[in-house]
Coordinates of C-alpha atoms in Angstrom, one line a residue:
Chain A
X1 CA -18.3 8.7 -31.4
X2 CA -16.3 8.9 -34.6
X3 CA -16.3 12.3 -36.3
X4 CA -18.8 11.3 -39.0
X5 CA -21.3 10.1 -36.4
X6 CA -21.0 13.3 -34.3
X7 CA -22.5 15.2 -37.2
X8 CA -25.2 12.6 -38.2
X9 CA -28.9 12.5 -37.6
X10 CA -31.6 10.0 -37.4
X11 CA -33.8 9.3 -40.5
X12 CA -36.4 11.5 -39.0
X13 CA -33.8 14.3 -38.9
X14 CA -33.0 14.5 -35.2
X15 CA -29.3 15.0 -34.5
X16 CA -27.6 12.0 -32.8
X17 CA -26.1 14.3 -30.2
X18 CA -29.6 15.6 -29.2
X19 CA -31.0 12.0 -29.0
X20 CA -28.1 11.1 -26.7
X21 CA -28.5 14.2 -24.5
X22 CA -32.2 13.6 -24.1
X23 CA -31.3 10.2 -22.8
X24 CA -28.8 11.6 -20.3
X25 CA -25.9 10.2 -22.3
X26 CA -23.0 12.6 -22.7
X27 CA -21.6 12.7 -26.3
X28 CA -17.9 12.2 -26.7
X29 CA -15.6 12.2 -29.7
X30 CA -12.7 10.1 -30.8
X31 CA -10.0 12.6 -31.8
X32 CA -7.0 10.5 -32.7
X33 CA -6.5 9.7 -36.4
X34 CA -5.2 6.2 -36.1
X35 CA -2.1 4.1 -35.7
X36 CA 1.1 4.3 -37.7
X37 CA 4.1 1.9 -37.3
X38 CA 7.2 3.2 -35.5
X39 CA 10.2 2.4 -37.8
X40 CA 12.9 0.3 -36.3
X41 CA 10.6 -1.4 -33.8
X42 CA 9.1 -4.8 -33.8
X43 CA 5.6 -3.9 -35.1
X44 CA 5.0 -1.2 -32.5
X45 CA 2.8 1.8 -33.2
X46 CA 2.4 5.5 -32.6
X47 CA -1.0 7.2 -32.5
X48 CA -1.5 10.2 -34.7
X49 CA -3.8 13.2 -34.4
X50 CA -2.1 16.2 -32.8
X51 CA -2.0 18.4 -35.9
X52 CA -4.9 20.8 -35.9
X53 CA -6.3 19.1 -32.8
X54 CA -7.1 22.4 -30.9
X55 CA -9.3 23.6 -33.8
X56 CA -11.0 20.2 -34.2
X57 CA -11.7 20.1 -30.5
X58 CA -13.4 23.6 -30.7
X59 CA -15.6 22.4 -33.6
X60 CA -16.5 19.2 -31.7
X61 CA -17.4 21.2 -28.6
X62 CA -19.7 23.4 -30.6
X63 CA -21.4 20.4 -32.1
X64 CA -22.1 19.1 -28.5
X65 CA -19.2 16.8 -27.6
X66 CA -18.1 17.2 -24.0
X67 CA -15.3 14.6 -23.8
X68 CA -12.7 13.2 -26.1
X69 CA -10.8 9.9 -26.5
X70 CA -7.4 9.0 -27.8
X71 CA -6.3 5.4 -28.1
X72 CA -2.6 4.5 -27.7
X73 CA -1.6 0.9 -28.2
X74 CA 1.3 -0.8 -26.6
X75 CA 2.3 -4.3 -27.8
X76 CA 3.5 -6.7 -25.1
X77 CA 5.5 -9.9 -25.2
X78 CA 7.7 -11.8 -22.8
X79 CA 10.7 -9.7 -23.1
X80 CA 11.2 -7.1 -25.9
X81 CA 7.9 -5.3 -26.2
X82 CA 6.9 -2.6 -25.4
X83 CA 10.2 -0.9 -26.2
X84 CA 11.1 2.4 -24.4
X85 CA 10.7 4.1 -27.8
X86 CA 7.1 3.0 -28.0
X87 CA 6.4 3.8 -24.4
X88 CA 7.8 7.3 -24.6
X89 CA 6.1 8.0 -28.0
X90 CA 2.7 6.9 -26.8
X91 CA 2.9 8.5 -23.4
X92 CA 3.8 11.8 -25.1
X93 CA 0.9 11.6 -27.6
X94 CA -1.5 11.0 -24.8
X95 CA -0.2 13.8 -22.7
X96 CA -0.2 16.4 -25.5
X97 CA -3.7 15.3 -26.5
X98 CA -5.0 15.5 -23.0
X99 CA -3.6 19.0 -22.5
X100 CA -5.1 20.3 -25.7
X101 CA -8.5 18.7 -25.0
X102 CA -8.7 20.3 -21.5
X103 CA -7.7 23.6 -23.0
X104 CA -10.7 23.3 -25.3
X105 CA -13.4 22.2 -22.8
X106 CA -13.3 18.5 -23.5
X107 CA -12.6 15.9 -20.7
X108 CA -9.9 13.6 -22.1
X109 CA -10.2 9.9 -21.8
X110 CA -6.6 8.7 -21.6
X111 CA -6.3 5.3 -23.1
X112 CA -2.9 3.5 -22.9
X113 CA -3.9 0.1 -24.1
X114 CA -1.5 -2.7 -23.4
X115 CA -3.1 -4.9 -26.0
X116 CA -4.1 -8.5 -25.6
X117 CA -2.1 -10.4 -28.2
X118 CA -0.6 -13.7 -29.2
X119 CA 2.0 -15.5 -27.1
X120 CA 2.4 -17.1 -23.7
X121 CA 3.5 -14.0 -21.7
X122 CA 2.3 -14.3 -18.1
X123 CA -0.3 -12.2 -16.3
X124 CA 2.6 -10.9 -14.1
X125 CA 4.3 -9.7 -17.2
X126 CA 1.3 -7.8 -18.4
X127 CA 0.9 -6.3 -14.9
X128 CA 4.6 -5.2 -14.8
X129 CA 4.3 -3.7 -18.3
X130 CA 1.1 -1.9 -17.5
X131 CA 2.6 -0.3 -14.4
X132 CA 5.6 0.9 -16.4
X133 CA 3.4 2.3 -19.2
X134 CA 1.1 4.1 -16.6
X135 CA 4.2 5.5 -14.8
X136 CA 5.4 7.1 -18.0
X137 CA 1.9 8.3 -18.9
X138 CA 1.3 10.0 -15.6
X139 CA 4.8 11.5 -15.6
X140 CA 4.1 13.2 -18.9
X141 CA 0.5 14.2 -18.0
X142 CA 2.1 16.0 -15.0
X143 CA 4.8 17.5 -17.1
X144 CA 2.1 19.0 -19.4
X145 CA 0.0 20.3 -16.4
X146 CA -3.0 18.1 -17.2
X147 CA -5.5 18.4 -14.4
X148 CA -5.9 14.9 -13.1
X149 CA -9.3 15.7 -11.5
X150 CA -10.5 16.3 -15.1
X151 CA -9.4 13.2 -16.9
X152 CA -10.8 9.6 -17.1
X153 CA -8.4 6.7 -17.5
X154 CA -9.3 3.9 -20.0
X155 CA -6.8 1.1 -19.3
X156 CA -6.7 -2.6 -20.1
X157 CA -7.6 -5.2 -17.5
X158 CA -4.6 -7.4 -16.7
X159 CA -4.6 -10.6 -18.8
X160 CA -1.9 -13.0 -20.0
X161 CA -1.2 -13.8 -23.6
X162 CA -3.7 -15.5 -25.8
X163 CA -1.8 -18.8 -25.6
X164 CA -2.3 -18.9 -21.9
X165 CA -5.6 -20.4 -20.6
X166 CA -8.1 -17.6 -19.7
X167 CA -7.7 -16.7 -16.1
X168 CA -10.6 -16.6 -13.6
X169 CA -12.3 -13.3 -12.9
X170 CA -10.8 -13.3 -9.4
X171 CA -7.2 -13.6 -10.7
X172 CA -7.8 -10.9 -13.3
X173 CA -9.3 -8.6 -10.6
X174 CA -6.4 -9.2 -8.2
X175 CA -3.8 -8.1 -10.7
X176 CA -5.9 -5.4 -12.2
X177 CA -6.7 -3.6 -8.9
X178 CA -3.1 -4.0 -7.8
X179 CA -1.9 -2.3 -10.9
X180 CA -4.4 0.5 -10.5
X181 CA -3.4 1.1 -6.9
X182 CA 0.2 1.2 -7.9
X183 CA -0.3 3.5 -10.9
X184 CA -3.2 5.8 -10.6
X185 CA -3.3 8.8 -8.2
X186 CA -6.5 9.3 -6.2
X187 CA -7.3 12.6 -8.0
X188 CA -8.4 10.7 -11.1
X189 CA -12.1 10.3 -10.6
X190 CA -12.8 7.3 -12.8
X191 CA -11.2 4.3 -14.4
X192 CA -13.2 2.9 -17.3
X193 CA -11.8 -0.4 -18.5
X194 CA -11.6 -1.2 -22.2
X195 CA -12.9 -4.7 -23.2
X196 CA -10.1 -5.4 -25.7
X197 CA -10.4 -9.0 -26.8
X198 CA -12.4 -10.2 -23.9
X199 CA -15.7 -12.0 -24.7
X200 CA -18.9 -10.2 -23.8
X201 CA -19.4 -12.5 -20.8
X202 CA -15.8 -12.3 -19.7
X203 CA -15.9 -8.5 -19.8
X204 CA -18.9 -8.5 -17.4
X205 CA -17.6 -11.2 -15.0
X206 CA -14.2 -9.5 -14.7
X207 CA -15.8 -6.1 -14.1
X208 CA -18.0 -7.6 -11.3
X209 CA -14.9 -9.2 -9.7
X210 CA -13.1 -5.9 -9.5
X211 CA -15.8 -4.5 -7.1
X212 CA -14.8 -6.9 -4.3
X213 CA -11.7 -4.7 -3.8
X214 CA -13.8 -1.6 -3.1
X215 CA -14.1 1.1 -1.9
X216 CA -11.4 2.6 -4.1
X217 CA -10.5 6.2 -4.6
X218 CA -11.6 6.1 -8.3
X219 CA -14.6 4.2 -9.7
X220 CA -13.8 1.0 -11.5
X221 CA -16.2 0.8 -14.4
X222 CA -16.5 0.2 -18.1
X223 CA -16.0 1.8 -21.5
X224 CA -16.7 -1.2 -23.8
X225 CA -16.8 -1.2 -27.6
X226 CA -16.6 -4.8 -28.8
X227 CA -18.1 -6.2 -25.6
X228 CA -21.3 -4.2 -26.1
X229 CA -21.6 -4.4 -29.9
X230 CA -20.3 -7.7 -31.1
X231 CA -23.4 -9.8 -30.7
X232 CA -25.6 -6.7 -31.2
X233 CA -24.1 -6.4 -34.7
X234 CA -24.6 -10.1 -35.4
X235 CA -28.2 -9.9 -34.5
X236 CA -28.9 -6.8 -36.6
X237 CA -26.9 -8.1 -39.7
X238 CA -28.2 -5.1 -41.6
X239 CA -31.8 -6.3 -41.5
X240 CA -34.5 -3.8 -40.8
X241 CA -36.6 -6.6 -39.2
X242 CA -33.8 -7.4 -36.7
X243 CA -33.4 -3.8 -35.5
X244 CA -35.5 -4.1 -32.3
X245 CA -33.9 -7.4 -31.3
X246 CA -30.4 -5.8 -31.8
X247 CA -31.4 -2.9 -29.6
X248 CA -32.7 -5.2 -26.9
X249 CA -29.4 -7.1 -26.9
X250 CA -27.5 -3.8 -26.6
X251 CA -29.6 -2.7 -23.6
X252 CA -29.2 -6.1 -22.0
X253 CA -25.5 -6.0 -22.3
X254 CA -25.3 -2.4 -21.0
X255 CA -27.5 -3.4 -18.1
X256 CA -25.4 -6.4 -17.2
X257 CA -22.2 -4.3 -17.1
X258 CA -24.0 -1.5 -15.3
X259 CA -24.9 -4.0 -12.5
X260 CA -21.4 -5.4 -12.6
X261 CA -19.8 -2.1 -11.9
X262 CA -21.9 -1.8 -8.8
X263 CA -21.0 -5.4 -7.8
X264 CA -24.6 -6.4 -8.3
X265 CA -24.5 -8.6 -11.4
X266 CA -26.2 -11.9 -10.9
X267 CA -26.6 -13.3 -14.4
X268 CA -27.5 -15.1 -16.6
X269 CA -25.5 -13.2 -19.2
X270 CA -27.3 -12.1 -22.3
X271 CA -24.4 -13.4 -24.4
X272 CA -23.0 -16.4 -22.5
X273 CA -19.9 -18.5 -23.4
X274 CA -18.6 -16.4 -26.3
X275 CA -15.1 -16.6 -27.7
X276 CA -12.5 -13.8 -27.5
X277 CA -13.3 -11.0 -29.8
X278 CA -10.0 -10.2 -31.6
X279 CA -9.3 -7.7 -34.3
X280 CA -6.0 -7.0 -36.0
X281 CA -4.4 -3.6 -35.4
X282 CA -5.4 -1.4 -38.3
X283 CA -2.6 0.9 -39.5
X284 CA -2.6 3.8 -41.9
X285 CA -4.7 6.3 -40.0
X286 CA -8.4 6.7 -39.4
X287 CA -10.9 8.9 -41.2
X288 CA -11.0 6.6 -44.1
Chain B
X1 CA 15.5 10.9 16.9
X2 CA 18.0 10.4 14.1
X3 CA 20.1 13.5 14.4
X4 CA 23.6 13.0 13.3
X5 CA 26.3 13.7 15.9
X6 CA 26.8 17.2 14.6
X7 CA 23.1 18.1 14.7
X8 CA 22.7 16.4 18.0
X9 CA 25.5 18.7 19.1
X10 CA 23.3 21.7 18.2
X11 CA 20.4 20.3 20.3
X12 CA 22.7 19.8 23.3
X13 CA 24.3 23.2 22.9
X14 CA 20.9 24.8 23.0
X15 CA 20.6 23.6 26.6
X16 CA 24.2 24.3 27.5
X17 CA 25.6 20.8 27.1
X18 CA 28.8 19.6 25.5
X19 CA 28.5 17.3 22.4
X20 CA 30.0 14.1 23.9
X21 CA 29.0 10.5 23.3
X22 CA 28.0 10.3 27.0
X23 CA 25.6 13.2 26.6
X24 CA 24.2 11.9 23.4
X25 CA 23.7 8.5 25.1
X26 CA 22.0 10.1 28.1
X27 CA 19.6 12.1 26.0
X28 CA 18.6 9.1 23.8
X29 CA 18.2 6.9 26.8
X30 CA 15.8 9.4 28.2
X31 CA 13.8 9.1 25.0
X32 CA 13.8 5.3 24.4
X33 CA 13.0 4.4 28.1
X34 CA 9.9 6.8 28.3
X35 CA 7.2 4.5 29.8
X36 CA 4.2 4.1 27.6
X37 CA 5.8 5.7 24.5
X38 CA 4.7 2.8 22.4
X39 CA 1.1 3.7 22.9
X40 CA 1.6 6.6 20.5
X41 CA 4.8 5.9 18.6
X42 CA 5.2 2.9 16.2
X43 CA 8.7 3.6 14.9
X44 CA 11.8 5.4 15.9
X45 CA 14.5 6.5 13.4
X46 CA 18.0 6.2 14.8
X47 CA 21.4 7.5 13.8
X48 CA 24.0 4.9 13.3
X49 CA 25.7 5.6 16.7
X50 CA 22.5 5.2 18.5
X51 CA 21.6 1.9 16.8
X52 CA 24.6 0.3 18.5
X53 CA 24.2 2.0 22.0
X54 CA 22.7 0.7 25.2
X55 CA 21.3 2.1 28.4
X56 CA 23.7 2.7 31.3
X57 CA 22.4 -0.5 32.8
X58 CA 23.6 -2.3 29.6
X59 CA 20.3 -2.9 27.8
X60 CA 20.5 -2.4 24.0
X61 CA 18.4 0.6 22.8
X62 CA 16.9 -1.6 20.0
X63 CA 15.7 -4.0 22.6
X64 CA 14.1 -1.2 24.7
X65 CA 12.3 0.0 21.6
X66 CA 11.2 -3.5 20.5
X67 CA 9.8 -4.2 23.9
X68 CA 7.8 -1.0 23.8
X69 CA 6.3 -2.1 20.5
X70 CA 8.4 0.5 18.6
X71 CA 10.1 -0.6 15.4
X72 CA 13.7 0.6 15.2
X73 CA 14.7 2.4 12.0
X74 CA 18.0 3.7 10.7
X75 CA 19.0 6.9 9.0
X76 CA 21.2 5.7 6.1
X77 CA 22.0 8.9 4.1
X78 CA 25.4 10.5 4.5
X79 CA 24.2 14.1 4.4
X80 CA 23.9 17.0 2.0
X81 CA 26.7 18.4 -0.1
X82 CA 26.8 21.1 -2.8
X83 CA 25.4 20.0 -6.2
X84 CA 27.9 20.9 -9.0
X85 CA 26.3 22.6 -11.9
X86 CA 23.3 23.7 -10.0
X87 CA 22.1 27.0 -8.6
X88 CA 23.9 26.6 -5.3
X89 CA 21.7 23.6 -4.4
X90 CA 22.4 20.4 -2.6
X91 CA 22.3 16.7 -3.2
X92 CA 22.2 13.8 -0.8
X93 CA 25.1 11.3 -0.5
X94 CA 25.0 7.7 0.8
X95 CA 24.7 5.2 -2.0
X96 CA 28.3 3.8 -1.8
X97 CA 28.3 0.6 0.2
X98 CA 24.6 1.1 1.1
X99 CA 23.7 -2.5 0.4
X100 CA 26.3 -3.9 2.8
X101 CA 25.4 -1.3 5.5
X102 CA 21.7 -2.0 5.1
X103 CA 22.4 -5.7 5.6
X104 CA 24.4 -4.9 8.8
X105 CA 21.7 -2.6 10.2
X106 CA 19.1 -5.3 9.6
X107 CA 21.2 -7.7 11.6
X108 CA 21.4 -5.2 14.5
X109 CA 17.6 -5.0 14.5
X110 CA 16.6 -2.1 12.2
X111 CA 13.5 -2.8 10.1
X112 CA 13.2 0.4 8.2
X113 CA 15.5 3.1 6.8
X114 CA 15.3 6.8 6.1
X115 CA 17.0 9.1 3.6
X116 CA 16.4 12.8 3.6
X117 CA 17.2 15.0 0.6
X118 CA 16.1 18.6 0.2
X119 CA 14.8 20.9 -2.5
X120 CA 15.1 24.7 -2.2
X121 CA 12.4 26.9 -3.7
X122 CA 14.4 30.2 -3.5
X123 CA 17.2 28.5 -5.5
X124 CA 14.8 27.3 -8.3
X125 CA 14.6 24.5 -7.8
X126 CA 16.5 23.6 -10.9
X127 CA 15.4 20.6 -13.0
X128 CA 18.9 19.1 -12.2
X129 CA 18.3 19.3 -8.4
X130 CA 14.8 17.8 -8.7
X131 CA 16.0 14.9 -10.9
X132 CA 19.0 14.2 -8.6
X133 CA 16.8 14.2 -5.5
X134 CA 14.4 11.8 -7.1
X135 CA 17.1 9.5 -8.4
X136 CA 19.0 9.3 -5.1
X137 CA 15.8 8.4 -3.3
X138 CA 14.8 5.8 -5.8
X139 CA 18.2 4.1 -5.7
X140 CA 18.2 4.1 -1.9
X141 CA 14.7 2.8 -1.8
X142 CA 15.5 -0.1 -4.2
X143 CA 18.6 -1.1 -2.2
X144 CA 16.8 -0.8 1.1
X145 CA 14.0 -3.1 0.0
X146 CA 16.5 -5.6 -1.4
X147 CA 18.0 -5.8 2.1
X148 CA 14.8 -6.1 4.1
X149 CA 14.4 -2.5 5.2
X150 CA 11.2 -0.5 4.4
X151 CA 12.5 2.8 3.0
X152 CA 11.0 6.1 4.2
X153 CA 11.2 8.4 1.2
X154 CA 11.8 12.0 2.2
X155 CA 12.3 14.8 -0.3
X156 CA 12.0 17.8 2.0
X157 CA 10.9 21.0 0.3
X158 CA 12.6 23.5 2.6
X159 CA 10.4 26.1 4.3
X160 CA 13.0 28.9 3.5
X161 CA 11.7 31.6 1.2
X162 CA 9.1 34.2 0.6
X163 CA 7.0 32.2 -1.8
X164 CA 3.3 31.7 -1.3
X165 CA 1.4 28.4 -0.9
X166 CA 0.5 28.2 -4.6
X167 CA 4.2 28.2 -5.5
X168 CA 4.9 25.5 -2.9
X169 CA 2.1 23.4 -4.4
X170 CA 3.5 23.7 -7.9
X171 CA 7.0 22.7 -6.7
X172 CA 5.7 19.8 -4.6
X173 CA 3.7 18.4 -7.5
X174 CA 6.8 18.5 -9.7
X175 CA 9.0 16.9 -7.1
X176 CA 6.6 14.1 -6.2
X177 CA 5.9 13.4 -9.9
X178 CA 9.6 12.9 -10.5
X179 CA 10.0 10.9 -7.3
X180 CA 7.3 8.3 -8.2
X181 CA 8.5 8.1 -11.8
X182 CA 12.1 7.3 -10.7
X183 CA 10.8 4.9 -7.9
X184 CA 8.9 3.0 -10.7
X185 CA 12.0 3.0 -12.9
X186 CA 13.9 1.4 -10.1
X187 CA 11.2 -1.3 -9.6
X188 CA 10.5 -0.2 -6.0
X189 CA 7.4 -1.9 -4.6
X190 CA 5.0 0.8 -3.5
X191 CA 3.2 -1.3 -0.9
X192 CA 6.5 -1.4 0.9
X193 CA 7.5 2.2 1.3
X194 CA 6.5 5.1 3.5
X195 CA 6.5 8.7 2.5
X196 CA 7.8 11.6 4.6
X197 CA 6.8 14.8 2.8
X198 CA 6.7 18.3 4.0
X199 CA 3.3 19.8 4.2
X200 CA 2.3 22.3 1.6
X201 CA 2.6 25.7 3.4
X202 CA 3.7 29.2 2.4
X203 CA 7.4 29.9 2.7
X204 CA 8.7 30.9 6.2
X205 CA 9.2 34.5 5.1
X206 CA 5.9 34.8 3.1
X207 CA 3.7 37.6 4.3
X208 CA 0.5 35.7 3.5
X209 CA -0.1 33.3 6.3
X210 CA -2.8 30.6 6.1
X211 CA -4.9 28.5 8.5
X212 CA -4.4 24.8 9.2
X213 CA -7.5 24.1 7.1
X214 CA -5.9 25.7 4.1
X215 CA -2.6 23.8 4.7
X216 CA -4.7 20.6 4.8
X217 CA -6.6 21.4 1.6
X218 CA -3.4 22.1 -0.4
X219 CA -1.5 19.2 1.1
X220 CA -4.2 16.7 0.5
X221 CA -4.8 18.0 -3.1
X222 CA -1.1 17.5 -3.8
X223 CA -1.1 14.0 -2.3
X224 CA -4.2 12.9 -4.3
X225 CA -2.6 14.2 -7.5
X226 CA 0.7 12.4 -7.0
X227 CA 0.7 9.5 -4.5
X228 CA -0.6 6.1 -5.7
X229 CA -3.1 4.6 -3.3
X230 CA -0.8 1.5 -3.0
X231 CA 1.5 3.5 -0.6
X232 CA 0.3 2.6 2.9
X233 CA 1.5 5.5 4.9
X234 CA 2.4 9.2 4.7
X235 CA 4.2 10.5 7.8
X236 CA 4.7 14.2 7.7
X237 CA 7.9 16.0 8.7
X238 CA 7.6 19.1 10.9
X239 CA 10.4 21.1 9.2
X240 CA 10.5 24.1 11.6
X241 CA 6.9 24.5 12.4
X242 CA 6.1 25.0 16.1
X243 CA 5.0 21.9 18.0
X244 CA 1.4 23.1 18.1
X245 CA 1.3 24.2 14.5
X246 CA 2.6 20.8 13.4
X247 CA -0.1 19.1 15.4
X248 CA -3.0 21.4 14.3
X249 CA -2.0 20.9 10.6
X250 CA -1.9 17.1 11.0
X251 CA -5.3 17.2 12.7
X252 CA -6.9 19.2 9.9
X253 CA -5.7 16.6 7.4
X254 CA -7.5 13.8 9.2
X255 CA -11.0 15.2 9.2
X256 CA -12.2 12.8 6.5
X257 CA -10.9 9.4 5.2
X258 CA -7.8 9.3 3.1
X259 CA -6.6 6.5 0.7
X260 CA -3.4 6.2 2.7
X261 CA -2.8 6.6 6.5
X262 CA -1.7 10.2 7.2
X263 CA 0.4 10.6 10.3
X264 CA 3.6 12.1 11.7
X265 CA 7.3 11.6 11.8
X266 CA 8.4 14.6 13.9
X267 CA 11.8 15.3 15.3
X268 CA 12.0 19.0 16.4
X269 CA 8.2 19.1 16.9
X270 CA 8.4 16.3 19.4
X271 CA 11.6 17.1 21.2
X272 CA 11.8 20.9 21.7
X273 CA 10.0 21.1 25.0
X274 CA 11.6 17.8 26.1
X275 CA 15.1 19.1 25.7
X276 CA 14.3 22.4 27.5
X277 CA 12.6 20.5 30.4
X278 CA 15.6 18.1 30.7
X279 CA 18.4 20.6 30.5
X280 CA 20.9 17.8 31.1
X281 CA 19.7 17.3 34.7
X282 CA 19.2 13.7 35.8
X283 CA 16.5 14.8 38.2
X284 CA 14.5 16.3 35.3
X285 CA 14.4 13.0 33.3
X286 CA 10.9 12.1 34.4
X287 CA 9.5 15.5 33.7
X288 CA 11.1 15.5 30.3
X289 CA 9.7 12.1 29.5
X290 CA 6.2 13.4 30.5
X291 CA 6.7 16.3 28.1
X292 CA 7.5 13.8 25.4
X293 CA 4.4 11.8 26.1
X294 CA 2.3 14.9 25.9
X295 CA 3.5 15.7 22.4
X296 CA 3.4 12.1 21.3
X297 CA -0.2 11.8 22.5
X298 CA -1.3 15.1 21.0
X299 CA 0.0 14.0 17.6
X300 CA -1.4 10.5 18.0
X301 CA -4.8 12.2 18.5
X302 CA -4.2 14.5 15.5
X303 CA -3.6 11.5 13.2
X304 CA -7.1 10.3 14.2
X305 CA -8.5 13.8 13.6
X306 CA -9.3 14.2 17.3
X307 CA -6.9 16.8 18.6
X308 CA -7.7 20.1 20.4
X309 CA -5.1 22.8 21.2
X310 CA -6.7 23.8 24.5
X311 CA -4.2 23.7 27.3
X312 CA -1.1 23.6 25.2
X313 CA 1.9 25.4 26.7
X314 CA 3.4 28.6 25.3
X315 CA 6.7 26.8 24.7
X316 CA 4.9 24.4 22.5
X317 CA 3.6 27.2 20.3
X318 CA 7.0 28.7 19.6
X319 CA 8.1 28.4 16.0
X320 CA 11.4 26.5 15.4
X321 CA 12.2 27.8 11.9
X322 CA 15.9 28.5 11.4
X323 CA 16.9 30.1 8.1
X324 CA 19.3 28.0 6.0
X325 CA 18.8 25.2 8.4
X326 CA 21.3 22.3 7.9
X327 CA 21.2 19.0 9.6

C-alpha cells in the first residue's frame, strides 16, 4: 500500500489493515518516495527515500505493516543503458533500504525493475542487462549484511523492447528462469514478478509458463499492480453501481494468477487479448 | 592429483622417496591405472608434467583416464606469491599467456582447468586480498571458457587459525560474494563452471570443535546464500581434514536435496593411505590401488548421503593439517 492507504479506513470505519488481516492478507507498505533523474545520464533515474526511513518504518510497523517495498527502475536499450552509474546508484538504494527495513521488522521486497520500454532491443539484451543488475544488487545486499532468507525479490520478466513482436510465454519463461538461476541465491525464499507493461492475459500466461521449469529453490510467483487493476479500474469507473462488478473482476484476475503460479491455470482469461499497459515514468517524487 | 613437482616432492619425501621425474611418473601411473576407479571418480586434475606423461608401457595418461571414463583436467595457476600492500597475504599468479596454454592443454586432451587461490583468516583477510583472489579467479575462468575448458573456481579459505565457525562463515560469505560478482563482471557462464570451496569449519587451532552435522549446516547455509542455482556442481576440497572427517562431512551435506550437486575433489584425503601403503615398492602397487578405491568409494557413497564410518582404518582417521601449509 501507499502511505495514505495504510492509515485509511472503510466508510463503516474499519481500518484497511484490519480488513486485510482478517482476510489473511499481510499489509505491506511502499516506502520509496519516487524517482528523480540522474544528471548526466540519458534519462536514467535514481529512487529516493532513505532519509528518515528508519523512523517511517517504525511507524508503519506500529500501524500493522509487516513488509515494505522499494522500486528501482533501470532503463534498457541496445547499447548504452543502463549505465554503470545508474546500476550502482539503484543497487545502493535498494541495499540500504533493505538493511533499514530488516532492522525495523519489515521484510523488504527488493525490486530492481529493468523496465519494458521503446526500441528494438532483443530479449537476449534484456536477459544480459537483468543479470548484470541483479549481480550488483546482490553484491550490495551482501555488503550491507541483508539477510537473504528475509527478503523477497520483485524482478521483471525477460522481454524484448516494445518494437519487437511479443514473444511466446515459452520463450519468456526460458529466458526468465535462466536469468533467475544465474542471479538469485537459493536462500531467497520467493521471487514475485512485476507485471510491468504486460497485458493482463500476458502476465498470467507468462507466469504459468514459468512453472514448467520447477521445482526451483525459490517460488516463482506474482506481485502485480497493473495486471490486476487495469480492467478492474475501467469496470468501476468511479460508479457506485459498478463496484461489485469491479470486485468480481479483481478476484477473477487474482484467481487466474494464483492458479498460474501453481502451474494450474487453464483459462479462459477474465480479461483476454488486452494491449500492453504502459505508463510513463513519473519523476519528481511520490507523496504528492 | 595435481600436485606441482615441489609439492609432489613432499609427498614422496614422506615415504622416503627422492623427488625425481621417474618417481613422480611411477606414483601417477599407480593412480591412473587403478582398475575400476572410473566407477567413483569422474575427473582427475593433473599437473602440467603429468598431462604429457605416459605409462612405462608407453600409453598416455590422458588416454588411460579417458578409457576409464575419467575426464582429464589441468592445474593452470602458477602458484602463490606475496601480495604487496597486504597484511602478509598471498595472491595467485598464472594469467600471463594463459589463453595460449589453455589452448595447448585442450589439444592434449584436457577438458577442465583448475586455479587455486587462498585467503587467510588470521591475516584479516584484507579487502585487498579478497578482491585480488576474486579477480584472478574471474579472469582465469573467462579465459578458460574461451578456450573450451570448464574452470574449477577454488578460493580456499585456509584452515589455519583459532577462529570459530561463525567467523569462518562471515569470511566465506564475503569471499564468495566477491567471487560471483567478479565472475559476472567478466561474463563467465555459470552453467559452465564448477566450484571447489572449503567447507565451513572452525579454524584448526580453535578449541570449540563441532560435529559433521554442524559443518553441513553452516556450509549449506553459506552456499544457499551465495551460489546461484545455475552452477551445476560444488566439489569440496579437503584442506587438511582427515580422510574420514572429509568423508563424514560430505555425507552430512547430502542428507537432503540441494540445488546443485554437492561432491568432492580431494587430494590429501584420497591419497594419504595410498602413499603410505605403496611406500615406493612395486610389489605394493596393487594394495595401494585397493586403498585408493576404498577412499574413492567411501566418498562416492558420501556424495549420495549413504556413507557409514564403520570399519574405517586408524590411518584414515588421522588429521593431515599442517600449519602454514603451502603447495
